[in-house]
């Protein structure tokens, strides 16, 4: 039996995925001129990845959003070398990119225990600095959260992503017959009988122009960046956001989603992808599915259906195209199997590629070793001849 548990954020207003903080390294300690003492260095400020925390918890716990390292101890008669100031640690969730105000990336927190130094403490006073201590670094930094997941759900509003999660689990996300029902990113885990767990990030529905930040596009598209696979979800009957917007068939929806990802960050479309064709319980769904499959086999022949500026540079070849009905459960178990199969195949390919790289590196080292031995032999031979 496969089941899924969900970790939900209460409402979008409470979901924080970007935080700006003031950080300052501790000031160094004073030296003792008459005895040549050294003041202690100021404490550093670190961002450290830890479990069971969120950016919202940081925001609530530290409303001033100020983090300062401890001051170094002054040199004294009892201790000529002053103690270092205490380091300040900002405990942040895994999946954080730490940037400076100018956009420079200072580091990433990809696993529990990862650390990024964000403000160095000042040096203590020494004879070389006229016994004067230095102040610590001062910065404003940003903590930017990008969900880390095996699979990222991508689709236009009302494609049935929330219904799909309901079919996969006992969760009860908001579902209704209007476009925007998922209003914040959500993260869930699918657990398999062999205890393998697969994480799924459900992102709010995109709209055309999401790459331009329409509909808070950038706020949600960035969460796709750290997913291993993409799971496209489309309505077999097509989609229309509003009465004033054009109707899009399932094929058009796939290509428009591809284009939005491509325009936001081109490398996203190179990720392995699966396609879920939802709402197979609707009339004429089988005929529409066959039409979609034919179009996906030769997408270049159907580009006239799309506006010129929305034709993707490259078309995605899906590892699996899975028809389902999230309403009655048709195809859901098969989808679970396809997800597992695709991720396992991808992991095996990654392992194989890693082994090949290591083997190539060993061969290169071996060749260099032989070349060096040959040089030594030739040099020794020349020496004997002389």
mmCIF file of C-alpha atoms in Angstrom:
data_model
loop_
_atom_site.group_PDB
_atom_site.id
_atom_site.type_symbol
_atom_site.label_atom_id
_atom_site.label_comp_id
_atom_site.label_asym_id
_atom_site.label_seq_id
_atom_site.Cartn_x
_atom_site.Cartn_y
_atom_site.Cartn_z
ATOM 1 C CA UNK A 1 0.000 0.000 0.000
ATOM 2 C CA UNK A 2 1.229 3.482 -0.849
ATOM 3 C CA UNK A 3 0.215 6.454 1.235
ATOM 4 C CA UNK A 4 1.112 10.111 1.317
ATOM 5 C CA UNK A 5 1.445 12.504 4.217
ATOM 6 C CA UNK A 6 1.372 16.245 3.763
ATOM 7 C CA UNK A 7 3.088 19.110 5.481
ATOM 8 C CA UNK A 8 0.872 22.098 4.807
ATOM 9 C CA UNK A 9 1.393 25.789 5.396
ATOM 10 C CA UNK A 10 -1.690 27.263 7.021
ATOM 11 C CA UNK A 11 -2.423 30.025 4.568
ATOM 12 C CA UNK A 12 -0.421 31.977 2.042
ATOM 13 C CA UNK A 13 -0.166 35.034 4.251
ATOM 14 C CA UNK A 14 1.755 32.949 6.800
ATOM 15 C CA UNK A 15 4.118 31.331 4.305
ATOM 16 C CA UNK A 16 7.466 33.125 4.272
ATOM 17 C CA UNK A 17 10.011 32.129 1.626
ATOM 18 C CA UNK A 18 12.256 35.219 1.682
ATOM 19 C CA UNK A 19 13.695 37.088 4.625
ATOM 20 C CA UNK A 20 16.090 40.060 4.860
ATOM 21 C CA UNK A 21 18.324 40.190 7.932
ATOM 22 C CA UNK A 22 20.908 42.536 9.444
ATOM 23 C CA UNK A 23 24.110 40.737 10.499
ATOM 24 C CA UNK A 24 27.238 42.086 12.168
ATOM 25 C CA UNK A 25 30.383 40.316 13.311
ATOM 26 C CA UNK A 26 31.523 40.980 16.857
ATOM 27 C CA UNK A 27 34.073 43.719 17.595
ATOM 28 C CA UNK A 28 37.587 42.575 18.514
ATOM 29 C CA UNK A 29 38.889 42.974 22.075
ATOM 30 C CA UNK A 30 41.307 45.661 23.232
ATOM 31 C CA UNK A 31 44.999 44.822 23.499
ATOM 32 C CA UNK A 32 47.232 45.570 26.496
ATOM 33 C CA UNK A 33 50.044 47.820 25.194
ATOM 34 C CA UNK A 34 52.406 47.728 28.199
ATOM 35 C CA UNK A 35 52.596 43.897 28.130
ATOM 36 C CA UNK A 36 52.095 43.367 24.381
ATOM 37 C CA UNK A 37 48.811 41.516 24.903
ATOM 38 C CA UNK A 38 46.411 40.524 22.102
ATOM 39 C CA UNK A 39 42.681 41.174 22.241
ATOM 40 C CA UNK A 40 40.324 38.337 21.309
ATOM 41 C CA UNK A 41 38.735 38.240 17.858
ATOM 42 C CA UNK A 42 35.055 39.077 17.563
ATOM 43 C CA UNK A 43 32.540 36.291 17.055
ATOM 44 C CA UNK A 44 31.329 35.339 13.555
ATOM 45 C CA UNK A 45 27.719 35.140 12.356
ATOM 46 C CA UNK A 46 26.678 31.908 10.632
ATOM 47 C CA UNK A 47 23.524 30.635 8.951
ATOM 48 C CA UNK A 48 23.094 26.950 9.832
ATOM 49 C CA UNK A 49 20.664 24.443 8.288
ATOM 50 C CA UNK A 50 18.534 22.639 10.848
ATOM 51 C CA UNK A 51 15.348 20.595 11.033
ATOM 52 C CA UNK A 52 11.978 21.720 12.339
ATOM 53 C CA UNK A 53 12.303 25.408 11.602
ATOM 54 C CA UNK A 54 10.926 27.846 9.032
ATOM 55 C CA UNK A 55 11.668 31.384 7.918
ATOM 56 C CA UNK A 56 8.412 32.423 9.568
ATOM 57 C CA UNK A 57 9.680 31.107 12.910
ATOM 58 C CA UNK A 58 12.826 33.212 12.507
ATOM 59 C CA UNK A 59 10.722 36.249 11.647
ATOM 60 C CA UNK A 60 8.426 35.735 14.653
ATOM 61 C CA UNK A 61 11.207 34.955 17.138
ATOM 62 C CA UNK A 62 13.470 37.829 16.055
ATOM 63 C CA UNK A 63 11.170 40.703 15.020
ATOM 64 C CA UNK A 64 14.128 43.121 14.730
ATOM 65 C CA UNK A 65 15.872 40.642 12.410
ATOM 66 C CA UNK A 66 19.286 41.601 13.818
ATOM 67 C CA UNK A 67 22.061 39.095 14.536
ATOM 68 C CA UNK A 68 25.365 40.204 16.096
ATOM 69 C CA UNK A 69 28.433 38.160 17.049
ATOM 70 C CA UNK A 70 29.875 38.458 20.540
ATOM 71 C CA UNK A 71 32.695 40.902 21.261
ATOM 72 C CA UNK A 72 36.213 39.567 21.764
ATOM 73 C CA UNK A 73 37.586 39.714 25.306
ATOM 74 C CA UNK A 74 40.098 42.420 26.173
ATOM 75 C CA UNK A 75 43.673 41.490 26.926
ATOM 76 C CA UNK A 76 44.504 41.684 30.633
ATOM 77 C CA UNK A 77 47.287 40.929 33.089
ATOM 78 C CA UNK A 78 45.632 37.590 33.887
ATOM 79 C CA UNK A 79 45.041 36.665 30.230
ATOM 80 C CA UNK A 80 47.304 38.393 27.730
ATOM 81 C CA UNK A 81 45.439 36.673 24.886
ATOM 82 C CA UNK A 82 41.770 37.633 25.090
ATOM 83 C CA UNK A 83 39.108 34.986 24.382
ATOM 84 C CA UNK A 84 37.285 34.981 21.059
ATOM 85 C CA UNK A 85 33.755 36.390 21.075
ATOM 86 C CA UNK A 86 30.842 33.960 20.891
ATOM 87 C CA UNK A 87 29.647 33.051 17.391
ATOM 88 C CA UNK A 88 26.019 33.826 16.541
ATOM 89 C CA UNK A 89 24.098 31.097 14.673
ATOM 90 C CA UNK A 90 20.943 31.740 12.662
ATOM 91 C CA UNK A 91 19.079 28.419 12.515
ATOM 92 C CA UNK A 92 17.393 28.192 9.105
ATOM 93 C CA UNK A 93 15.562 25.469 7.162
ATOM 94 C CA UNK A 94 17.223 23.270 4.552
ATOM 95 C CA UNK A 95 16.777 24.609 0.999
ATOM 96 C CA UNK A 96 18.014 28.143 1.682
ATOM 97 C CA UNK A 97 20.133 30.218 -0.677
ATOM 98 C CA UNK A 98 21.967 32.967 1.211
ATOM 99 C CA UNK A 99 22.614 36.120 -0.804
ATOM 100 C CA UNK A 100 24.019 39.573 -0.138
ATOM 101 C CA UNK A 101 21.945 42.666 -0.873
ATOM 102 C CA UNK A 102 23.736 43.046 -4.219
ATOM 103 C CA UNK A 103 22.560 39.591 -5.299
ATOM 104 C CA UNK A 104 25.896 37.851 -4.702
ATOM 105 C CA UNK A 105 25.380 34.240 -3.553
ATOM 106 C CA UNK A 106 27.167 33.663 -0.240
ATOM 107 C CA UNK A 107 26.252 29.983 0.000
ATOM 108 C CA UNK A 108 23.516 27.358 0.024
ATOM 109 C CA UNK A 109 22.054 25.113 2.717
ATOM 110 C CA UNK A 110 21.277 21.838 0.958
ATOM 111 C CA UNK A 111 21.516 19.439 3.908
ATOM 112 C CA UNK A 112 21.102 19.534 7.657
ATOM 113 C CA UNK A 113 24.270 20.877 9.281
ATOM 114 C CA UNK A 114 25.403 22.950 6.286
ATOM 115 C CA UNK A 115 26.860 26.302 7.401
ATOM 116 C CA UNK A 116 27.422 29.633 5.643
ATOM 117 C CA UNK A 117 29.610 32.368 7.140
ATOM 118 C CA UNK A 118 27.768 35.661 6.609
ATOM 119 C CA UNK A 119 29.664 38.147 8.821
ATOM 120 C CA UNK A 120 33.200 37.750 10.108
ATOM 121 C CA UNK A 121 34.168 39.086 13.526
ATOM 122 C CA UNK A 122 36.727 41.879 13.812
ATOM 123 C CA UNK A 123 40.355 41.180 14.738
ATOM 124 C CA UNK A 124 41.482 41.815 18.291
ATOM 125 C CA UNK A 125 44.036 44.511 18.988
ATOM 126 C CA UNK A 126 47.703 43.555 18.495
ATOM 127 C CA UNK A 127 51.044 45.365 18.413
ATOM 128 C CA UNK A 128 50.720 45.336 14.615
ATOM 129 C CA UNK A 129 47.461 47.321 14.751
ATOM 130 C CA UNK A 130 48.690 49.826 17.323
ATOM 131 C CA UNK A 131 46.785 47.669 19.843
ATOM 132 C CA UNK A 132 43.477 48.870 18.378
ATOM 133 C CA UNK A 133 40.746 46.250 17.665
ATOM 134 C CA UNK A 134 38.707 46.163 14.474
ATOM 135 C CA UNK A 135 34.962 46.129 14.063
ATOM 136 C CA UNK A 136 33.198 43.103 12.577
ATOM 137 C CA UNK A 137 31.707 42.931 9.081
ATOM 138 C CA UNK A 138 28.278 44.512 8.662
ATOM 139 C CA UNK A 139 25.836 43.265 6.004
ATOM 140 C CA UNK A 140 22.242 42.879 5.038
ATOM 141 C CA UNK A 141 21.608 39.361 3.768
ATOM 142 C CA UNK A 142 18.647 37.551 2.270
ATOM 143 C CA UNK A 143 17.514 34.024 3.045
ATOM 144 C CA UNK A 144 15.668 32.682 0.021
ATOM 145 C CA UNK A 145 13.850 29.373 0.392
ATOM 146 C CA UNK A 146 13.505 27.005 -2.545
ATOM 147 C CA UNK A 147 11.674 23.813 -1.704
ATOM 148 C CA UNK A 148 13.791 20.677 -2.167
ATOM 149 C CA UNK A 149 11.654 17.825 -3.498
ATOM 150 C CA UNK A 150 11.890 14.764 -5.721
ATOM 151 C CA UNK A 151 8.909 15.891 -7.762
ATOM 152 C CA UNK A 152 7.378 19.284 -8.535
ATOM 153 C CA UNK A 153 3.753 19.520 -9.688
ATOM 154 C CA UNK A 154 3.403 22.031 -12.531
ATOM 155 C CA UNK A 155 0.111 23.065 -14.118
ATOM 156 C CA UNK A 156 -2.273 25.868 -14.897
ATOM 157 C CA UNK A 157 -4.990 26.647 -12.330
ATOM 158 C CA UNK A 158 -7.823 24.141 -12.059
ATOM 159 C CA UNK A 159 -5.865 21.377 -13.820
ATOM 160 C CA UNK A 160 -6.652 19.161 -10.829
ATOM 161 C CA UNK A 161 -3.388 19.213 -8.865
ATOM 162 C CA UNK A 162 -5.149 19.539 -5.511
ATOM 163 C CA UNK A 163 -7.585 16.782 -6.485
ATOM 164 C CA UNK A 164 -4.634 14.615 -7.478
ATOM 165 C CA UNK A 165 -3.072 15.014 -4.034
ATOM 166 C CA UNK A 166 -6.406 14.160 -2.478
ATOM 167 C CA UNK A 167 -6.519 10.984 -4.583
ATOM 168 C CA UNK A 168 -3.000 10.103 -3.464
ATOM 169 C CA UNK A 169 -3.695 10.764 0.193
ATOM 170 C CA UNK A 170 -6.218 11.402 2.923
ATOM 171 C CA UNK A 171 -5.438 15.102 2.789
ATOM 172 C CA UNK A 172 -8.223 17.582 2.165
ATOM 173 C CA UNK A 173 -6.813 20.613 0.340
ATOM 174 C CA UNK A 174 -9.201 23.310 -0.807
ATOM 175 C CA UNK A 175 -10.938 22.129 -3.990
ATOM 176 C CA UNK A 176 -13.579 24.006 -5.956
ATOM 177 C CA UNK A 177 -14.646 24.725 -9.516
ATOM 178 C CA UNK A 178 -12.701 27.949 -9.795
ATOM 179 C CA UNK A 179 -9.172 28.642 -10.903
ATOM 180 C CA UNK A 180 -6.999 29.396 -7.898
ATOM 181 C CA UNK A 181 -7.468 26.808 -5.138
ATOM 182 C CA UNK A 182 -3.803 26.208 -4.188
ATOM 183 C CA UNK A 183 -2.623 29.525 -2.812
ATOM 184 C CA UNK A 184 0.710 28.506 -1.271
ATOM 185 C CA UNK A 185 3.372 25.867 -1.938
ATOM 186 C CA UNK A 186 2.856 22.582 -0.104
ATOM 187 C CA UNK A 187 5.208 19.686 0.476
ATOM 188 C CA UNK A 188 4.162 16.065 0.868
ATOM 189 C CA UNK A 189 5.769 12.626 1.048
ATOM 190 C CA UNK A 190 4.714 9.397 -0.661
ATOM 191 C CA UNK A 191 5.747 6.337 1.360
ATOM 192 C CA UNK A 192 6.142 2.975 -0.433
ATOM 193 C CA UNK A 193 5.949 -0.554 1.072
ATOM 194 C CA UNK A 194 9.780 -0.864 1.044
ATOM 195 C CA UNK A 195 9.947 2.327 3.162
ATOM 196 C CA UNK A 196 11.158 4.414 0.243
ATOM 197 C CA UNK A 197 9.808 7.973 0.524
ATOM 198 C CA UNK A 198 9.321 10.431 -2.329
ATOM 199 C CA UNK A 199 8.692 14.111 -1.669
ATOM 200 C CA UNK A 200 6.298 16.124 -3.838
ATOM 201 C CA UNK A 201 6.082 19.918 -4.018
ATOM 202 C CA UNK A 202 2.611 21.126 -5.039
ATOM 203 C CA UNK A 203 2.920 24.637 -6.412
ATOM 204 C CA UNK A 204 0.103 27.127 -7.030
ATOM 205 C CA UNK A 205 -1.177 27.158 -10.610
ATOM 206 C CA UNK A 206 0.808 29.184 -13.113
ATOM 207 C CA UNK A 207 -0.728 31.638 -15.536
ATOM 208 C CA UNK A 208 0.494 32.760 -18.932
ATOM 209 C CA UNK A 209 3.197 35.345 -18.307
ATOM 210 C CA UNK A 210 4.354 33.723 -15.050
ATOM 211 C CA UNK A 211 7.971 34.180 -16.181
ATOM 212 C CA UNK A 212 7.290 37.939 -16.137
ATOM 213 C CA UNK A 213 6.180 37.537 -12.499
ATOM 214 C CA UNK A 214 2.483 37.722 -13.345
ATOM 215 C CA UNK A 215 0.363 35.946 -10.777
ATOM 216 C CA UNK A 216 3.355 35.918 -8.383
ATOM 217 C CA UNK A 217 5.096 33.739 -10.985
ATOM 218 C CA UNK A 218 8.675 34.147 -9.745
ATOM 219 C CA UNK A 219 7.624 33.436 -6.164
ATOM 220 C CA UNK A 220 6.437 29.986 -7.213
ATOM 221 C CA UNK A 221 8.594 29.131 -10.228
ATOM 222 C CA UNK A 222 11.735 29.284 -8.101
ATOM 223 C CA UNK A 223 10.488 26.278 -6.113
ATOM 224 C CA UNK A 224 10.678 24.163 -9.292
ATOM 225 C CA UNK A 225 14.445 24.739 -9.479
ATOM 226 C CA UNK A 226 15.420 22.187 -6.834
ATOM 227 C CA UNK A 227 13.030 19.392 -7.794
ATOM 228 C CA UNK A 228 14.591 16.345 -9.468
ATOM 229 C CA UNK A 229 11.594 15.637 -11.726
ATOM 230 C CA UNK A 230 8.688 17.672 -13.052
ATOM 231 C CA UNK A 231 5.140 16.327 -13.010
ATOM 232 C CA UNK A 232 3.004 18.252 -15.513
ATOM 233 C CA UNK A 233 -0.730 18.082 -14.791
ATOM 234 C CA UNK A 234 -3.185 19.071 -17.545
ATOM 235 C CA UNK A 235 -6.955 18.840 -18.005
ATOM 236 C CA UNK A 236 -7.713 16.443 -20.876
ATOM 237 C CA UNK A 237 -10.544 18.750 -21.949
ATOM 238 C CA UNK A 238 -8.394 21.886 -22.062
ATOM 239 C CA UNK A 239 -8.348 25.017 -19.962
ATOM 240 C CA UNK A 240 -9.592 28.607 -19.909
ATOM 241 C CA UNK A 241 -8.549 30.896 -17.057
ATOM 242 C CA UNK A 242 -11.317 33.473 -17.603
ATOM 243 C CA UNK A 243 -13.927 34.456 -20.165
ATOM 244 C CA UNK A 244 -11.585 37.089 -21.627
ATOM 245 C CA UNK A 245 -8.635 34.720 -22.029
ATOM 246 C CA UNK A 246 -8.263 32.209 -24.893
ATOM 247 C CA UNK A 247 -9.227 28.570 -24.495
ATOM 248 C CA UNK A 248 -6.196 26.244 -24.485
ATOM 249 C CA UNK A 249 -6.332 22.559 -25.429
ATOM 250 C CA UNK A 250 -4.354 19.993 -23.402
ATOM 251 C CA UNK A 251 -1.567 20.082 -26.025
ATOM 252 C CA UNK A 252 -1.427 23.876 -25.929
ATOM 253 C CA UNK A 253 -1.368 23.806 -22.120
ATOM 254 C CA UNK A 254 1.652 21.449 -22.155
ATOM 255 C CA UNK A 255 3.597 23.664 -24.555
ATOM 256 C CA UNK A 256 2.669 26.894 -22.762
ATOM 257 C CA UNK A 257 3.816 25.430 -19.447
ATOM 258 C CA UNK A 258 7.055 24.380 -21.138
ATOM 259 C CA UNK A 259 7.536 27.882 -22.505
ATOM 260 C CA UNK A 260 6.899 29.529 -19.115
ATOM 261 C CA UNK A 261 9.551 27.311 -17.499
ATOM 262 C CA UNK A 262 11.941 27.929 -20.390
ATOM 263 C CA UNK A 263 11.567 31.711 -20.206
ATOM 264 C CA UNK A 264 12.055 31.726 -16.437
ATOM 265 C CA UNK A 265 15.155 29.480 -16.514
ATOM 266 C CA UNK A 266 16.000 27.494 -19.632
ATOM 267 C CA UNK A 267 17.686 24.575 -17.854
ATOM 268 C CA UNK A 268 14.400 23.711 -16.091
ATOM 269 C CA UNK A 269 13.034 22.069 -19.255
ATOM 270 C CA UNK A 270 15.965 19.638 -19.294
ATOM 271 C CA UNK A 271 14.723 18.037 -16.084
ATOM 272 C CA UNK A 272 13.121 14.574 -16.419
ATOM 273 C CA UNK A 273 9.357 15.014 -16.713
ATOM 274 C CA UNK A 274 6.141 13.000 -16.514
ATOM 275 C CA UNK A 275 2.761 14.095 -17.821
ATOM 276 C CA UNK A 276 -0.504 13.474 -15.981
ATOM 277 C CA UNK A 277 -3.631 13.854 -18.105
ATOM 278 C CA UNK A 278 -6.397 14.419 -15.577
ATOM 279 C CA UNK A 279 -10.218 14.332 -15.677
ATOM 280 C CA UNK A 280 -10.486 11.160 -17.766
ATOM 281 C CA UNK A 281 -13.999 10.750 -16.334
ATOM 282 C CA UNK A 282 -15.255 13.536 -18.653
ATOM 283 C CA UNK A 283 -17.189 12.780 -21.879
ATOM 284 C CA UNK A 284 -15.025 12.173 -24.980
ATOM 285 C CA UNK A 285 -11.918 12.009 -22.779
ATOM 286 C CA UNK A 286 -10.544 8.925 -24.577
ATOM 287 C CA UNK A 287 -10.712 10.613 -27.995
ATOM 288 C CA UNK A 288 -9.046 13.745 -26.642
ATOM 289 C CA UNK A 289 -6.322 11.656 -24.995
ATOM 290 C CA UNK A 290 -5.514 9.903 -28.275
ATOM 291 C CA UNK A 291 -5.398 13.263 -30.040
ATOM 292 C CA UNK A 292 -3.001 14.600 -27.383
ATOM 293 C CA UNK A 293 -0.723 11.562 -27.668
ATOM 294 C CA UNK A 294 -0.552 11.983 -31.450
ATOM 295 C CA UNK A 295 0.313 15.672 -31.052
ATOM 296 C CA UNK A 296 3.020 14.919 -28.470
ATOM 297 C CA UNK A 297 4.670 12.400 -30.820
ATOM 298 C CA UNK A 298 5.154 15.085 -33.485
ATOM 299 C CA UNK A 299 4.775 18.456 -31.704
ATOM 300 C CA UNK A 300 6.499 20.406 -34.510
ATOM 301 C CA UNK A 301 3.564 19.642 -36.810
ATOM 302 C CA UNK A 302 1.092 21.358 -34.465
ATOM 303 C CA UNK A 303 2.939 24.585 -33.615
ATOM 304 C CA UNK A 304 0.384 26.549 -35.673
ATOM 305 C CA UNK A 305 -1.973 26.093 -32.701
ATOM 306 C CA UNK A 306 0.268 28.339 -30.592
ATOM 307 C CA UNK A 307 1.111 32.054 -30.723
ATOM 308 C CA UNK A 308 4.578 32.504 -32.262
ATOM 309 C CA UNK A 309 6.059 33.934 -29.077
ATOM 310 C CA UNK A 310 4.840 30.973 -27.007
ATOM 311 C CA UNK A 311 6.399 28.153 -29.049
ATOM 312 C CA UNK A 312 9.126 26.559 -26.896
ATOM 313 C CA UNK A 313 12.665 26.278 -28.248
ATOM 314 C CA UNK A 314 12.638 22.561 -27.482
ATOM 315 C CA UNK A 315 9.770 20.194 -26.800
ATOM 316 C CA UNK A 316 9.795 18.006 -23.713
ATOM 317 C CA UNK A 317 9.812 14.243 -24.227
ATOM 318 C CA UNK A 318 7.880 12.834 -21.297
ATOM 319 C CA UNK A 319 9.115 9.644 -19.646
ATOM 320 C CA UNK A 320 5.514 8.602 -19.001
ATOM 321 C CA UNK A 321 2.130 9.961 -20.101
ATOM 322 C CA UNK A 322 -0.382 8.790 -17.506
ATOM 323 C CA UNK A 323 -4.159 9.281 -17.906
ATOM 324 C CA UNK A 324 -5.984 9.511 -14.585
ATOM 325 C CA UNK A 325 -9.198 10.627 -12.964
ATOM 326 C CA UNK A 326 -8.453 12.165 -9.600
ATOM 327 C CA UNK A 327 -12.232 12.170 -9.037
ATOM 328 C CA UNK A 328 -12.796 8.395 -9.195
ATOM 329 C CA UNK A 329 -9.215 7.159 -8.704
ATOM 330 C CA UNK A 330 -8.703 5.759 -12.200
ATOM 331 C CA UNK A 331 -4.986 5.445 -13.021
ATOM 332 C CA UNK A 332 -3.722 6.768 -9.662
ATOM 333 C CA UNK A 333 -1.989 3.526 -8.611
ATOM 334 C CA UNK A 334 -0.354 3.286 -12.036
ATOM 335 C CA UNK A 335 0.842 6.889 -11.628
ATOM 336 C CA UNK A 336 2.455 6.040 -8.282
ATOM 337 C CA UNK A 337 4.322 3.174 -9.945
ATOM 338 C CA UNK A 338 5.470 5.393 -12.831
ATOM 339 C CA UNK A 339 6.737 8.049 -10.421
ATOM 340 C CA UNK A 340 8.762 5.469 -8.503
ATOM 341 C CA UNK A 341 10.093 3.842 -11.684
ATOM 342 C CA UNK A 342 11.171 7.158 -13.194
ATOM 343 C CA UNK A 343 12.953 8.324 -10.045
ATOM 344 C CA UNK A 344 14.693 4.950 -9.598
ATOM 345 C CA UNK A 345 15.862 4.990 -13.236
ATOM 346 C CA UNK A 346 17.148 8.530 -12.804
ATOM 347 C CA UNK A 347 19.010 7.588 -9.595
ATOM 348 C CA UNK A 348 20.599 4.598 -11.357
ATOM 349 C CA UNK A 349 21.715 6.816 -14.254
ATOM 350 C CA UNK A 350 23.203 9.356 -11.818
ATOM 351 C CA UNK A 351 25.090 6.590 -10.001
ATOM 352 C CA UNK A 352 26.393 5.174 -13.285
ATOM 353 C CA UNK A 353 27.508 8.620 -14.467
ATOM 354 C CA UNK A 354 29.277 9.202 -11.155
ATOM 355 C CA UNK A 355 31.097 5.879 -11.454
ATOM 356 C CA UNK A 356 32.140 6.734 -15.014
ATOM 357 C CA UNK A 357 33.515 10.095 -13.874
ATOM 358 C CA UNK A 358 35.520 8.439 -11.080
ATOM 359 C CA UNK A 359 36.829 5.785 -13.493
ATOM 360 C CA UNK A 360 37.846 8.479 -15.991
ATOM 361 C CA UNK A 361 39.630 10.412 -13.234
ATOM 362 C CA UNK A 362 41.517 7.269 -12.153
ATOM 363 C CA UNK A 363 42.540 6.570 -15.751
ATOM 364 C CA UNK A 364 43.772 10.147 -16.106
ATOM 365 C CA UNK A 365 45.809 9.834 -12.903
ATOM 366 C CA UNK A 366 47.228 6.526 -14.121
ATOM 367 C CA UNK A 367 48.295 8.062 -17.466
ATOM 368 C CA UNK A 368 49.946 10.993 -15.674
ATOM 369 C CA UNK A 369 51.756 8.576 -13.363
ATOM 370 C CA UNK A 370 53.117 6.590 -16.338
ATOM 371 C CA UNK A 371 54.191 9.816 -18.092
ATOM 372 C CA UNK A 372 56.065 10.970 -14.988
ATOM 373 C CA UNK A 373 57.779 7.573 -14.691
ATOM 374 C CA UNK A 374 58.843 7.756 -18.335
ATOM 375 C CA UNK A 375 60.285 11.250 -17.774
ATOM 376 C CA UNK A 376 62.230 10.033 -14.737
ATOM 377 C CA UNK A 377 63.535 6.999 -16.678
ATOM 378 C CA UNK A 378 64.658 9.184 -19.599
ATOM 379 C CA UNK A 379 66.311 11.641 -17.240
ATOM 380 C CA UNK A 380 68.141 8.816 -15.447
ATOM 381 C CA UNK A 381 69.234 7.310 -18.772
ATOM 382 C CA UNK A 382 70.666 10.621 -19.980
ATOM 383 C CA UNK A 383 72.556 10.995 -16.727
ATOM 384 C CA UNK A 384 74.223 7.532 -17.101
ATOM 385 C CA UNK A 385 75.190 8.241 -20.736
ATOM 386 C CA UNK A 386 76.962 11.412 -19.728
#
